[in-house]
Amino acid sequence: MLINLDFTKKINANLTLDIKVSLKDYKCISIFGESGAGKSSVLRLIAGLDNVDSGVIQIGETTFESTKDKIRLKAQDRKCGFVFQHYALLPNLNVKKNILFGARKEEDKKDLDSIVSLLKIGHLLDKSIYKISGGEAQRVSLARALISKPRILLLDEPFSALDTDLRIALQNEFKMILEKLNITAFLVSHDIDEINTMSDYLLQLENGRIVRSDSLLNLNKTEFNSFVLYGNIVAFEDSMALVLCKSITLKAFPKGQNLKIGDRVKISQEGERFYCYV
């Protein structure tokens, strides 16, 4: 999918977004930066919750917004699924009704069973929002976004309110779901480990501008002081581990004992050699 973002937007007296990037065939693009850099504002502009001052937003074959061509699709016509940090579930509706609230049209509701099965939340459907855990609430939030058959998924720090173990589990779970459904996503995150787990491209913002833009694989090869590559051991060959990361298999020397097939490991580079470790 082609993604073309080339726009400006004044957010407040101290921040003006000036975004220029064109991407193709990346599945999860992370937007990284300090608080106030404009990360969530970029998602809101893509979704149509705010409008650009000038420029263009194009997702796939669809132009969401173009000031030159006087195009400005309404938010509901952009077909973006939004997953928020604090779930944004409706407390007066049970889980099932919260999910169905996301359906854009009646025929979308027929996908309820398959989405619920994929996310393993069938046992929650009749429960009150007050009776489910944070991890369950985030799965419900994703289900609500998916039932609308989104063109693109926008994830605004979706795991930051969860404890570490649950956050790691959901990161891996969401990544597998996105791959299975073949949906492109933008992920806003402060968490480098989360970015490494879920993303294949990084946009780093500072004061509303992109200061770093590259694939995670390229960044990890050249900047291991800032970014650590993650992968899973799929085999051993002689004294080396074969580690699958970002759809590429790297040969790495194990550091430490008892590494086995299936282990999730970090990869670092020393000279021309890769090393893997827990």
Coordinates of C-alpha atoms in Angstrom, one line a residue:
M1 CA 0.0 0.0 0.0
L2 CA 1.2 3.5 -0.9
I3 CA 1.2 6.0 1.9
N4 CA 1.9 9.7 1.0
L5 CA 1.9 12.3 3.8
D6 CA 2.9 15.8 2.7
F7 CA 1.2 18.4 4.8
T8 CA 1.4 21.2 7.4
K9 CA -0.8 21.9 10.4
K10 CA -0.5 24.4 13.1
I11 CA -1.3 22.6 16.4
N12 CA -0.7 25.5 18.8
A13 CA 1.5 28.5 19.2
N14 CA 4.5 26.3 19.9
L15 CA 4.0 23.5 17.4
T16 CA 3.4 23.3 13.7
L17 CA 3.5 19.9 12.0
D18 CA 5.5 19.8 8.8
I19 CA 5.3 16.2 7.6
K20 CA 6.8 14.9 4.4
V21 CA 7.1 11.1 3.8
S22 CA 6.2 8.6 1.1
L23 CA 6.1 4.9 1.9
K24 CA 5.2 1.7 0.1
D25 CA 4.6 -1.9 1.3
Y26 CA 5.3 -1.4 5.0
K27 CA 2.8 -3.1 7.3
C28 CA 3.3 -1.3 10.6
I29 CA 4.7 2.3 10.7
S30 CA 5.7 3.5 14.1
I31 CA 5.7 7.2 15.0
F32 CA 8.2 7.8 17.8
G33 CA 9.2 10.9 19.7
E34 CA 8.9 12.8 23.0
S35 CA 5.6 14.1 24.4
G36 CA 4.5 17.1 22.5
A37 CA 6.3 16.2 19.3
G38 CA 3.0 15.8 17.4
K39 CA 2.6 12.0 17.2
S40 CA -1.0 11.7 18.1
S41 CA -1.8 14.8 16.0
V42 CA -0.6 13.0 12.9
L43 CA -3.0 10.1 13.6
R44 CA -5.9 12.5 14.1
L45 CA -5.1 14.2 10.8
I46 CA -5.0 10.8 8.9
A47 CA -8.3 9.8 10.6
G48 CA -10.0 13.1 9.6
L49 CA -10.6 14.2 13.2
D50 CA -8.7 17.3 12.3
N51 CA -7.9 18.8 8.9
V52 CA -4.5 19.9 7.5
D53 CA -3.8 23.5 6.8
S54 CA -2.1 22.7 3.5
G55 CA -1.0 19.6 1.6
V56 CA -2.1 16.0 0.9
I57 CA -2.8 12.8 2.7
Q58 CA -3.1 9.7 0.5
I59 CA -3.6 6.2 1.7
G60 CA -3.5 3.5 -1.0
E61 CA -5.5 4.6 -4.0
T62 CA -7.6 7.0 -2.0
T63 CA -6.8 10.7 -1.4
F64 CA -8.1 11.5 2.1
E65 CA -7.3 15.2 1.8
S66 CA -5.7 17.6 -0.7
T67 CA -5.9 21.3 -0.3
K68 CA -4.7 21.7 -3.9
D69 CA -7.5 19.6 -5.4
K70 CA -10.0 20.7 -2.7
I71 CA -10.5 17.1 -1.5
R72 CA -11.5 16.6 2.2
L73 CA -13.1 13.2 2.9
K74 CA -15.2 13.0 6.1
A75 CA -13.8 10.9 8.9
Q76 CA -16.4 8.1 8.3
D77 CA -15.5 7.9 4.6
R78 CA -11.8 7.4 5.3
K79 CA -12.4 4.0 6.9
C80 CA -9.8 4.3 9.6
G81 CA -9.9 2.0 12.7
F82 CA -8.8 3.9 15.8
V83 CA -7.5 2.1 18.9
F84 CA -6.9 4.5 21.8
Q85 CA -4.6 4.3 24.9
H86 CA -7.6 4.3 27.3
Y87 CA -9.9 2.1 25.2
A88 CA -12.7 4.7 24.8
L89 CA -15.3 2.0 25.3
L90 CA -18.9 3.1 26.1
P91 CA -19.7 2.3 29.8
N92 CA -23.5 2.0 29.2
L93 CA -23.0 -0.8 26.6
N94 CA -21.9 -4.4 27.2
V95 CA -18.9 -5.8 25.3
K96 CA -21.0 -7.1 22.3
K97 CA -22.8 -3.8 21.9
N98 CA -19.5 -1.9 22.1
I99 CA -18.0 -4.0 19.3
L100 CA -21.1 -3.6 17.1
F101 CA -21.1 0.1 17.7
G102 CA -18.0 0.2 15.5
A103 CA -19.9 -1.3 12.5
R104 CA -20.2 1.2 9.7
K105 CA -23.1 -0.6 8.1
E106 CA -25.5 -3.4 8.9
E107 CA -23.6 -6.0 6.8
D108 CA -20.4 -5.4 8.7
K109 CA -22.1 -7.0 11.8
K110 CA -22.0 -10.5 10.2
D111 CA -18.2 -10.5 10.9
L112 CA -18.8 -10.4 14.6
D113 CA -18.3 -14.1 15.2
S114 CA -15.0 -14.3 13.2
I115 CA -13.5 -11.3 14.9
V116 CA -14.5 -12.4 18.3
S117 CA -13.1 -15.8 17.6
L118 CA -9.8 -14.3 16.3
L119 CA -9.4 -12.2 19.5
K120 CA -10.6 -14.9 21.8
I121 CA -13.2 -12.8 23.6
G122 CA -16.4 -14.8 23.0
H123 CA -16.8 -15.4 26.7
L124 CA -16.9 -11.6 27.3
L125 CA -19.8 -10.6 25.0
D126 CA -22.5 -10.3 27.7
K127 CA -20.2 -8.7 30.3
S128 CA -20.3 -5.1 31.4
I129 CA -17.2 -3.0 30.5
Y130 CA -16.7 -2.5 34.2
K131 CA -16.3 -6.3 34.6
I132 CA -13.4 -6.9 32.2
S133 CA -9.6 -6.4 32.7
G134 CA -7.4 -3.9 30.9
G135 CA -6.1 -6.5 28.5
E136 CA -9.6 -7.7 27.7
A137 CA -10.7 -4.1 27.2
Q138 CA -7.9 -3.5 24.7
R139 CA -9.0 -6.6 22.8
V140 CA -12.6 -5.3 22.7
S141 CA -11.3 -2.0 21.5
L142 CA -9.4 -3.7 18.6
A143 CA -12.5 -5.8 17.8
R144 CA -14.6 -2.6 17.5
A145 CA -12.0 -1.1 15.1
L146 CA -11.8 -4.3 13.0
I147 CA -15.5 -4.8 12.6
S148 CA -15.6 -1.6 10.5
K149 CA -13.4 -3.2 7.9
P150 CA -10.8 -0.4 8.1
R151 CA -8.6 0.6 5.3
I152 CA -5.9 1.4 7.8
L153 CA -5.5 0.9 11.6
L154 CA -4.4 3.8 13.9
L155 CA -2.9 2.7 17.2
D156 CA -2.4 5.5 19.7
E157 CA -0.2 4.1 22.5
P158 CA -2.6 1.2 22.9
F159 CA -0.6 -0.7 25.5
S160 CA 0.9 2.0 27.7
A161 CA -1.6 1.6 30.5
L162 CA -1.0 -2.1 30.9
D163 CA 1.6 -3.9 33.1
T164 CA 4.8 -5.2 31.4
D165 CA 3.9 -8.9 31.0
L166 CA 0.5 -8.2 29.6
R167 CA 1.8 -5.4 27.3
I168 CA 4.4 -7.8 25.8
A169 CA 1.8 -10.5 25.3
L170 CA -0.6 -8.1 23.6
Q171 CA 2.1 -6.6 21.4
N172 CA 2.9 -10.0 19.9
E173 CA -0.8 -10.9 19.7
F174 CA -1.7 -7.7 17.9
K175 CA 1.2 -8.1 15.5
M176 CA 0.0 -11.6 14.5
I177 CA -3.5 -10.4 14.0
L178 CA -2.4 -7.5 11.8
E179 CA -0.3 -9.9 9.7
K180 CA -3.2 -12.4 9.4
L181 CA -5.7 -9.8 8.3
N182 CA -3.2 -8.0 6.1
I183 CA -4.0 -4.6 7.6
T184 CA -1.5 -1.7 7.5
A185 CA -1.2 0.2 10.8
F186 CA 0.3 3.3 12.3
L187 CA 1.5 2.9 15.8
V188 CA 2.3 5.8 18.1
S189 CA 4.7 4.7 20.9
H190 CA 7.3 5.9 23.4
D191 CA 8.5 2.3 23.8
I192 CA 11.5 1.2 21.7
D193 CA 10.9 -2.5 22.6
E194 CA 7.3 -2.2 21.5
I195 CA 8.4 -0.6 18.2
N196 CA 10.9 -3.3 17.6
T197 CA 8.3 -6.0 18.3
M198 CA 5.5 -4.6 16.1
S199 CA 6.9 -2.4 13.4
D200 CA 8.9 -2.6 10.2
Y201 CA 9.3 1.2 9.7
L202 CA 10.0 4.1 12.0
L203 CA 9.2 7.8 11.8
Q204 CA 10.8 9.8 14.5
L205 CA 9.4 13.3 15.2
E206 CA 10.9 16.3 16.9
N207 CA 9.0 19.5 17.2
G208 CA 6.5 18.5 14.5
R209 CA 9.1 17.4 11.9
I210 CA 10.4 14.0 10.8
V211 CA 14.1 13.7 11.9
R212 CA 14.5 10.0 11.2
S213 CA 12.7 7.9 8.6
D214 CA 13.9 4.4 7.7
S215 CA 13.0 0.7 7.9
L216 CA 13.6 -0.9 11.3
L217 CA 16.0 -3.4 9.7
N218 CA 18.2 -0.6 8.4
L219 CA 18.1 1.3 11.7
N220 CA 18.9 -1.7 13.7
K221 CA 21.9 -2.6 11.4
T222 CA 23.4 0.8 11.8
E223 CA 22.3 2.2 15.1
F224 CA 22.4 -0.6 17.7
N225 CA 23.1 1.9 20.5
S226 CA 19.6 3.3 20.0
F227 CA 17.6 0.4 18.5
V228 CA 17.9 -3.3 19.3
L229 CA 16.6 -5.8 16.7
Y230 CA 14.4 -8.6 18.0
G231 CA 13.6 -12.0 16.4
N232 CA 12.8 -15.6 17.1
I233 CA 15.3 -18.5 16.7
V234 CA 14.0 -20.9 14.0
A235 CA 16.9 -23.3 13.8
F236 CA 20.6 -23.9 14.6
E237 CA 23.3 -24.4 12.1
D238 CA 26.7 -25.5 13.4
S239 CA 27.5 -23.0 16.2
M240 CA 25.1 -20.3 14.9
A241 CA 21.4 -19.6 15.5
L242 CA 19.2 -18.7 12.6
V243 CA 17.0 -15.8 13.8
L244 CA 13.9 -14.7 11.9
C245 CA 13.4 -10.9 12.2
K246 CA 11.5 -8.5 10.0
S247 CA 10.9 -11.3 7.4
I248 CA 14.7 -11.8 7.1
T249 CA 16.7 -14.7 8.6
L250 CA 20.0 -13.6 10.2
K251 CA 22.8 -15.9 11.3
A252 CA 23.9 -15.0 14.8
F253 CA 26.3 -16.3 17.4
P254 CA 24.5 -17.2 20.6
K255 CA 25.5 -15.4 23.8
G256 CA 24.7 -17.3 26.9
Q257 CA 23.6 -20.9 27.4
N258 CA 20.4 -22.9 26.8
L259 CA 19.0 -20.9 23.9
K260 CA 16.6 -23.0 22.0
I261 CA 14.3 -23.0 18.9
G262 CA 11.4 -20.6 19.5
D263 CA 13.2 -18.3 21.9
R264 CA 12.6 -14.6 21.4
V265 CA 16.1 -12.9 21.4
K266 CA 17.7 -9.6 21.0
I267 CA 20.3 -9.2 18.2
S268 CA 23.4 -6.9 18.3
Q269 CA 26.2 -6.4 15.9
E270 CA 29.9 -6.3 16.7
G271 CA 32.1 -5.7 13.7
E272 CA 30.7 -7.9 11.0
R273 CA 29.2 -10.5 13.3
F274 CA 25.7 -10.7 14.7
Y275 CA 25.1 -12.0 18.3
C276 CA 21.8 -13.1 19.9
Y277 CA 20.9 -13.2 23.5
V278 CA 17.9 -13.1 25.9

